[in-house]
Coordinates of C-alpha atoms and ligand atoms in Angstrom, one line a residue:
M1 CA 52.6 -9.8 52.6
P2 CA 48.9 -7.4 53.2
A3 CA 47.2 -6.1 50.4
G4 CA 48.5 -2.7 49.5
R5 CA 52.0 -2.9 51.2
T6 CA 54.9 -2.5 48.8
T7 CA 58.0 -4.0 50.0
L8 CA 61.2 -2.3 49.1
S9 CA 61.7 -5.3 46.8
E10 CA 58.8 -5.2 44.8
Y11 CA 58.9 -1.2 44.7
L12 CA 62.2 -1.7 43.0
S13 CA 61.4 -4.4 40.5
Q14 CA 58.1 -1.7 40.0
Q15 CA 60.7 0.7 39.1
S16 CA 63.3 -0.9 36.5
A17 CA 60.2 -1.9 34.6
Q18 CA 59.0 1.4 34.9
H19 CA 62.2 3.7 34.1
L20 CA 64.1 1.5 31.2
S21 CA 67.1 3.9 31.6
L22 CA 67.8 2.5 35.5
H23 CA 70.8 0.6 35.5
P24 CA 69.7 -2.9 35.7
D25 CA 71.5 -3.5 39.0
L26 CA 70.9 -0.6 40.6
G27 CA 67.8 -2.6 42.1
S28 CA 70.4 -5.1 43.8
L29 CA 72.5 -2.1 45.0
V30 CA 69.7 -0.7 47.1
L31 CA 68.8 -3.9 48.2
E32 CA 72.6 -4.5 49.7
I33 CA 72.4 -1.3 51.1
A34 CA 69.3 -2.0 52.9
K35 CA 71.1 -5.3 54.5
A36 CA 73.6 -3.1 55.8
V37 CA 71.4 -0.8 57.6
Q38 CA 69.4 -3.7 59.0
E39 CA 73.0 -4.4 60.4
I40 CA 73.9 -0.8 61.5
A41 CA 70.3 -0.5 62.7
L42 CA 70.4 -3.5 64.8
L43 CA 74.1 -1.9 66.5
T44 CA 72.2 1.4 67.2
S45 CA 69.1 -0.3 68.9
Q46 CA 71.4 -2.7 71.3
G47 CA 73.1 0.6 72.3
A48 CA 75.5 0.3 75.5
L49 CA 73.5 -3.6 75.5
A50 CA 75.8 -4.2 72.5
G51 CA 79.3 -2.4 74.0
V52 CA 78.9 -0.1 71.2
L53 CA 78.7 3.3 72.5
G54 CA 81.8 5.4 73.4
S55 CA 84.8 6.7 71.2
L56 CA 88.0 5.0 70.1
E57 CA 91.7 6.4 70.4
S58 CA 91.8 7.0 66.5
Q59 CA 91.1 10.0 64.3
N60 CA 89.9 10.1 61.0
V61 CA 91.4 12.1 58.1
Q62 CA 89.5 15.0 59.2
G63 CA 91.4 15.0 62.6
E64 CA 88.0 13.8 64.4
T65 CA 87.8 11.2 67.3
Q66 CA 86.4 8.4 65.8
K67 CA 83.0 6.3 68.0
K68 CA 83.0 3.0 68.1
L69 CA 79.8 3.0 65.8
D70 CA 81.6 5.1 63.2
V71 CA 84.0 2.6 62.7
L72 CA 81.5 -0.5 63.0
S73 CA 79.2 1.0 60.2
D74 CA 81.7 1.7 58.0
E75 CA 83.4 -1.8 58.7
I76 CA 79.6 -3.4 57.9
L77 CA 78.7 -1.2 54.4
I78 CA 82.3 -2.3 53.3
Q79 CA 82.1 -5.8 54.0
T80 CA 78.6 -5.6 52.3
F81 CA 80.0 -4.2 49.0
R82 CA 83.1 -6.0 49.1
S83 CA 81.1 -9.3 49.7
G84 CA 79.2 -8.7 46.0
N85 CA 80.6 -7.6 42.4
L86 CA 78.5 -4.5 42.4
V87 CA 80.2 -1.3 43.6
A88 CA 83.9 -1.5 41.8
G89 CA 84.5 1.7 44.7
I90 CA 84.0 2.6 47.6
A91 CA 84.6 6.3 49.8
S92 CA 83.8 6.9 53.1
E93 CA 84.1 9.6 55.8
E94 CA 86.0 7.2 57.6
N95 CA 88.9 6.2 55.5
D96 CA 91.8 8.8 54.1
E97 CA 91.6 7.0 50.1
P98 CA 88.6 5.2 48.3
L99 CA 89.2 1.4 48.6
S100 CA 88.5 -0.7 45.4
N101 CA 86.7 -3.8 45.1
P102 CA 88.9 -6.4 43.5
K103 CA 85.3 -7.9 42.2
G104 CA 84.8 -5.1 40.3
G105 CA 81.3 -3.6 39.8
S106 CA 79.0 -1.1 38.2
F107 CA 78.9 1.6 40.8
L108 CA 80.7 3.6 42.9
C109 CA 79.6 4.2 46.1
L110 CA 80.0 7.4 48.5
F111 CA 78.9 7.4 52.3
D112 CA 79.0 8.8 55.6
P113 CA 78.8 5.2 57.8
L114 CA 77.0 6.9 60.8
D115 CA 76.0 10.7 60.6
G116 CA 75.6 12.5 63.4
S117 CA 78.5 10.5 65.9
S118 CA 77.8 13.4 68.5
N119 CA 74.4 12.1 69.3
I120 CA 75.4 8.1 69.7
D121 CA 75.9 8.2 73.3
V122 CA 72.9 10.2 74.2
N123 CA 70.4 8.0 72.1
V124 CA 69.7 10.8 70.1
S125 CA 68.7 9.8 66.3
V126 CA 71.6 9.1 63.9
G127 CA 71.8 8.3 60.3
T128 CA 74.0 6.7 57.3
I129 CA 74.0 9.2 54.2
F130 CA 75.3 7.3 50.2
S131 CA 75.8 8.7 47.2
I132 CA 75.9 6.5 44.0
L133 CA 77.7 7.3 40.7
S134 CA 78.2 5.1 37.7
A135 CA 82.3 3.3 37.3
T136 CA 83.6 2.9 34.3
P137 CA 83.7 -1.1 33.8
N138 CA 86.8 -2.9 34.2
A139 CA 88.6 0.6 34.4
T140 CA 91.4 1.1 37.0
L141 CA 90.0 3.5 39.4
T142 CA 91.8 6.6 40.3
V143 CA 90.6 9.3 43.0
G144 CA 89.7 11.6 39.8
D145 CA 86.5 8.8 38.8
Y146 CA 84.8 9.5 41.8
L147 CA 85.0 13.5 41.7
R148 CA 82.1 14.2 39.8
T149 CA 79.4 16.9 40.4
G150 CA 76.0 15.6 42.4
R151 CA 74.5 16.1 39.3
Q152 CA 76.0 12.9 38.2
Q153 CA 74.7 11.1 41.2
I154 CA 72.3 8.1 39.7
A155 CA 71.2 7.4 42.6
A156 CA 71.4 8.8 46.5
G157 CA 69.9 8.5 50.1
Y158 CA 70.3 7.7 53.7
A159 CA 69.1 5.4 56.5
I160 CA 67.8 7.2 59.9
Y161 CA 67.7 5.2 63.5
G162 CA 65.3 7.2 65.0
P163 CA 62.3 6.2 66.9
A164 CA 61.9 4.2 63.7
T165 CA 64.2 3.0 61.1
M166 CA 63.8 4.4 57.7
L167 CA 65.3 4.0 54.0
V168 CA 64.8 7.7 52.1
F169 CA 66.2 7.7 48.6
S170 CA 65.8 8.6 45.2
L171 CA 66.8 7.1 41.8
G172 CA 66.0 10.1 40.2
H173 CA 62.3 9.8 39.9
G174 CA 61.1 11.5 42.9
T175 CA 62.0 10.5 46.5
H176 CA 60.6 8.0 48.6
G177 CA 60.5 7.0 52.4
F178 CA 60.8 3.0 53.4
T179 CA 60.0 1.9 57.0
F180 CA 61.3 -1.0 58.4
D181 CA 59.1 -3.7 59.6
A182 CA 61.0 -5.6 62.1
A183 CA 57.9 -8.6 62.5
S184 CA 58.7 -9.1 58.5
G185 CA 62.2 -7.6 58.3
E186 CA 61.2 -6.2 55.2
F187 CA 61.5 -2.2 54.3
I188 CA 57.9 -1.3 53.4
L189 CA 56.8 1.8 51.2
T190 CA 55.3 4.1 53.9
H191 CA 55.7 7.3 51.9
P192 CA 55.7 7.5 48.5
G193 CA 56.2 10.6 46.5
I194 CA 57.8 12.7 49.4
Q195 CA 57.2 16.6 48.4
V196 CA 59.0 19.6 50.6
P197 CA 56.7 22.5 50.6
A198 CA 57.9 25.4 49.0
D199 CA 57.9 27.7 51.9
T200 CA 58.1 27.4 55.7
S201 CA 58.0 29.1 59.4
E202 CA 61.2 26.4 60.6
F203 CA 64.8 26.6 60.4
A204 CA 67.4 24.7 61.5
I205 CA 71.1 26.3 62.1
N206 CA 73.6 25.9 65.4
A207 CA 73.1 29.2 66.4
S208 CA 76.3 28.9 68.8
N209 CA 78.0 29.5 65.6
E210 CA 76.4 33.2 64.9
R211 CA 79.4 35.8 65.3
F212 CA 81.3 33.9 63.0
W213 CA 78.5 33.8 60.4
E214 CA 78.3 35.9 57.0
P215 CA 76.1 39.2 56.8
P216 CA 73.6 37.4 54.7
V217 CA 73.2 34.0 56.9
S218 CA 72.8 36.5 60.1
R219 CA 70.7 38.8 58.3
Y220 CA 67.9 36.0 57.1
I221 CA 68.0 34.6 61.1
S222 CA 67.7 37.7 62.8
E223 CA 64.6 38.3 60.2
C224 CA 63.3 35.2 61.0
K225 CA 63.8 35.6 64.8
Q226 CA 61.7 38.8 64.8
G227 CA 59.2 36.7 63.1
K228 CA 55.7 39.1 62.6
T229 CA 57.4 42.3 63.4
S230 CA 59.8 42.0 60.7
V231 CA 59.8 41.7 57.2
R232 CA 58.8 38.2 56.9
G233 CA 55.4 38.6 58.8
R234 CA 55.1 35.6 60.7
D235 CA 56.6 33.9 63.3
F236 CA 59.0 31.1 62.7
N237 CA 60.1 28.2 64.8
M238 CA 63.8 26.3 65.6
R239 CA 65.1 22.9 65.7
W240 CA 69.2 21.7 65.6
I241 CA 69.2 18.0 66.4
A242 CA 72.9 18.0 65.4
S243 CA 72.3 14.8 63.0
M244 CA 72.0 16.1 59.7
V245 CA 70.1 13.0 58.6
A246 CA 67.7 13.8 61.3
D247 CA 67.3 17.5 60.5
V248 CA 67.3 16.9 56.8
H249 CA 64.2 14.2 57.2
R250 CA 62.3 16.8 59.5
I251 CA 62.5 19.0 56.5
L252 CA 61.4 16.4 53.8
M253 CA 58.2 15.7 56.4
R254 CA 56.9 19.0 56.5
G255 CA 59.4 21.4 55.5
G256 CA 62.0 23.8 57.0
V257 CA 65.6 24.9 56.2
F258 CA 68.6 23.1 57.0
M259 CA 71.7 25.6 57.4
Y260 CA 75.3 24.9 58.3
P261 CA 77.2 28.1 56.1
K262 CA 80.4 29.0 55.4
D263 CA 81.5 30.6 58.8
T264 CA 84.8 32.4 60.0
K265 CA 85.1 30.4 62.7
D266 CA 88.3 28.0 61.3
P267 CA 89.5 29.8 58.3
S268 CA 91.0 26.6 57.0
K269 CA 87.5 25.6 56.3
P270 CA 84.8 26.8 54.1
G271 CA 82.2 24.8 55.8
R272 CA 81.2 22.0 58.2
L273 CA 79.7 19.1 56.0
R274 CA 81.0 17.2 53.3
L275 CA 80.3 17.6 49.9
M276 CA 80.6 14.2 48.3
Y277 CA 79.0 12.2 50.9
E278 CA 77.0 14.5 53.2
A279 CA 76.0 17.9 51.1
N280 CA 75.5 16.0 47.5
P281 CA 73.2 13.0 48.8
M282 CA 71.3 14.7 50.9
T283 CA 70.7 17.8 48.4
F284 CA 69.9 14.6 45.3
V285 CA 66.7 13.6 47.6
V286 CA 65.7 17.1 49.1
E287 CA 65.7 18.5 45.4
Q288 CA 63.8 15.3 43.9
A289 CA 61.6 16.0 46.7
G290 CA 60.9 19.8 45.3
G291 CA 63.6 21.5 47.3
L292 CA 66.7 23.0 46.8
G293 CA 70.1 22.6 48.2
S294 CA 72.7 25.9 47.8
T295 CA 76.1 27.1 49.5
G296 CA 74.4 30.6 49.3
R297 CA 76.6 31.4 46.2
Q298 CA 76.4 28.2 44.1
R299 CA 73.9 25.2 43.6
I300 CA 75.5 22.4 45.6
L301 CA 74.9 19.8 42.5
D302 CA 76.9 21.9 40.4
V303 CA 80.0 22.4 42.5
Q304 CA 83.1 20.1 41.0
P305 CA 84.3 18.8 43.6
E306 CA 88.3 19.0 44.2
S307 CA 88.9 16.1 46.8
I308 CA 86.8 13.3 48.3
H309 CA 86.8 14.6 51.8
Q310 CA 86.1 18.9 50.9
R311 CA 83.7 20.4 52.9
I312 CA 81.3 23.1 51.8
P313 CA 78.7 25.3 53.0
V314 CA 75.2 23.9 52.7
I315 CA 71.8 25.7 52.9
L316 CA 69.4 23.0 52.1
G317 CA 65.5 22.6 51.8
S318 CA 61.9 24.4 51.0
K319 CA 62.5 26.2 48.2
N320 CA 61.6 29.9 48.5
E321 CA 63.5 30.0 51.6
V322 CA 66.9 28.8 49.7
E323 CA 66.1 31.1 47.1
R324 CA 65.8 34.0 49.2
I325 CA 69.1 33.4 51.0
E326 CA 70.8 33.1 47.8
E327 CA 69.2 36.7 47.1
Y328 CA 70.7 37.8 50.3
H329 CA 74.2 36.6 49.3
R330 CA 73.7 38.0 46.1
E331 CA 73.0 41.5 47.5
H332 CA 75.4 41.6 50.1
D333 CA 78.2 40.5 47.2
R334 CA 77.3 43.2 45.0
A335 CA 77.5 45.8 47.8
Ligands
LIG1 P1 79.5 13.1 61.5 O1 78.8 12.6 62.9 O2 79.1 12.6 60.2 O3 81.0 13.8 61.8 O4 78.7 14.2 61.0 C1 78.1 15.3 62.2 C2 77.6 16.6 61.3 C3 76.2 16.7 60.9 O5 75.4 15.3 61.0 C4 75.5 17.9 61.6 O6 74.8 18.8 61.0 C5 76.7 18.6 62.1 O7 77.6 17.8 62.2 C6 76.2 19.0 63.8 O8 77.9 19.9 64.0 P2 77.6 21.0 65.3 O9 78.1 19.6 66.4 O10 78.8 21.7 64.7 O11 76.3 21.2 65.6
LIG2 MN1 78.0 13.5 59.1
LIG3 MN1 79.7 10.0 60.0

C-alpha cells in the first residue's frame, strides 16, 4: 500500500484506539457491510450483463413493485449478516417484519438495500443506506427494540454506486468517505472529515409535486426560484437525481438542501421517505458533517418511531437553509 493511503480497516483500527467508547465489534461490522457493498457494487456495475435489471412480479410491504436488484441487494445483506454473529436483528425496506439472526450479535441493522430503484434500469447512481443500533445481548428481539430515535444510532452511512463506488459513514465522530479501489480491492479514505457548508445556493426537490406542498415549502422554493429578485438576493440552482443517496451525497460534497416534504398527494402518507432506514441514517451522516435534518417542525433525530416502515417529511442539508425552512414552518403555524 503506497504511503499516505489509509485503508478502511486501518481507519477502523485507528478509530477504536482513539475513541475507547466505541463498541469493540463496530469496526468488524463496518467491514462486514463493506463486503456486502462490494458484492452489490459488482452487480450494479454489470447491469444488463448480469441480468439484474427490470422488475419482479412481487411488491414490498409498502405496495411498491420490487426491482430485481432491490431483492438481490436485500439477500446479499441478509446473507452477510446471518453468516456472522455481529448483527442480532435485521430490518429492511424489503421485508415486512424484522429478521433475527440465530447466532445473535451486539447490533441491530436497519437498511434500504437499494435506494433509488427507479434509476436502476436507466444506469443512474443508486445506493445502499444503513443504520446501526445496539442490541441487548441474549434478549429475544421484538419490534419495540428497533423503535428508537435516530439520536440513538451508534453508526450510520451509505454506499453510493456511481461513477465511483464510495462508502460514507459516521461512527459518531465526524463523517468520512472512502472510495473503492478495484485494483487493490480496498476502500481507501479519500474524504476525511466531510463538512457541509452552512450556506448554499442549491436545492433539490421533486417539483412535480408543487401543487401538493404546504405553504412554507412553496414560499421557500418560490424565493429560491426568484433568486436575485427575491429576499434571498442571489440566484439558486436546482438538482433532482431521485436517488436520495446521490442527492444527499452531492450535498455532503458541496452543500445544498434536499427536500421530500410533507404533501397532500396521498393524505395517508406523511411523507415519501422512510424514517428508520432513509431519514435517520442520512440525517446522522449529514449532522455529523455540520448539516441539519428536520421535518420542518421537528428535528428528524428526535422523532420517536412508531413503526419500522413509517414515513416522514425530510428537509436535509446546509444548516442555515434548513433553519430558514423551519422558521417558515413556525411562521406559518403561528398564523
Ligand atoms: P427507494 O428506491 O428505496 O424506494 O427510494 C426512492 C426514494 C429516494 O431515493 C428518492 O429521493 C425518492 O424516492 C424519489 O422519489 P420520486 O420518484 O417521487 O422523485
Ligand atoms: Mn430508498
Ligand atoms: Mn430501496
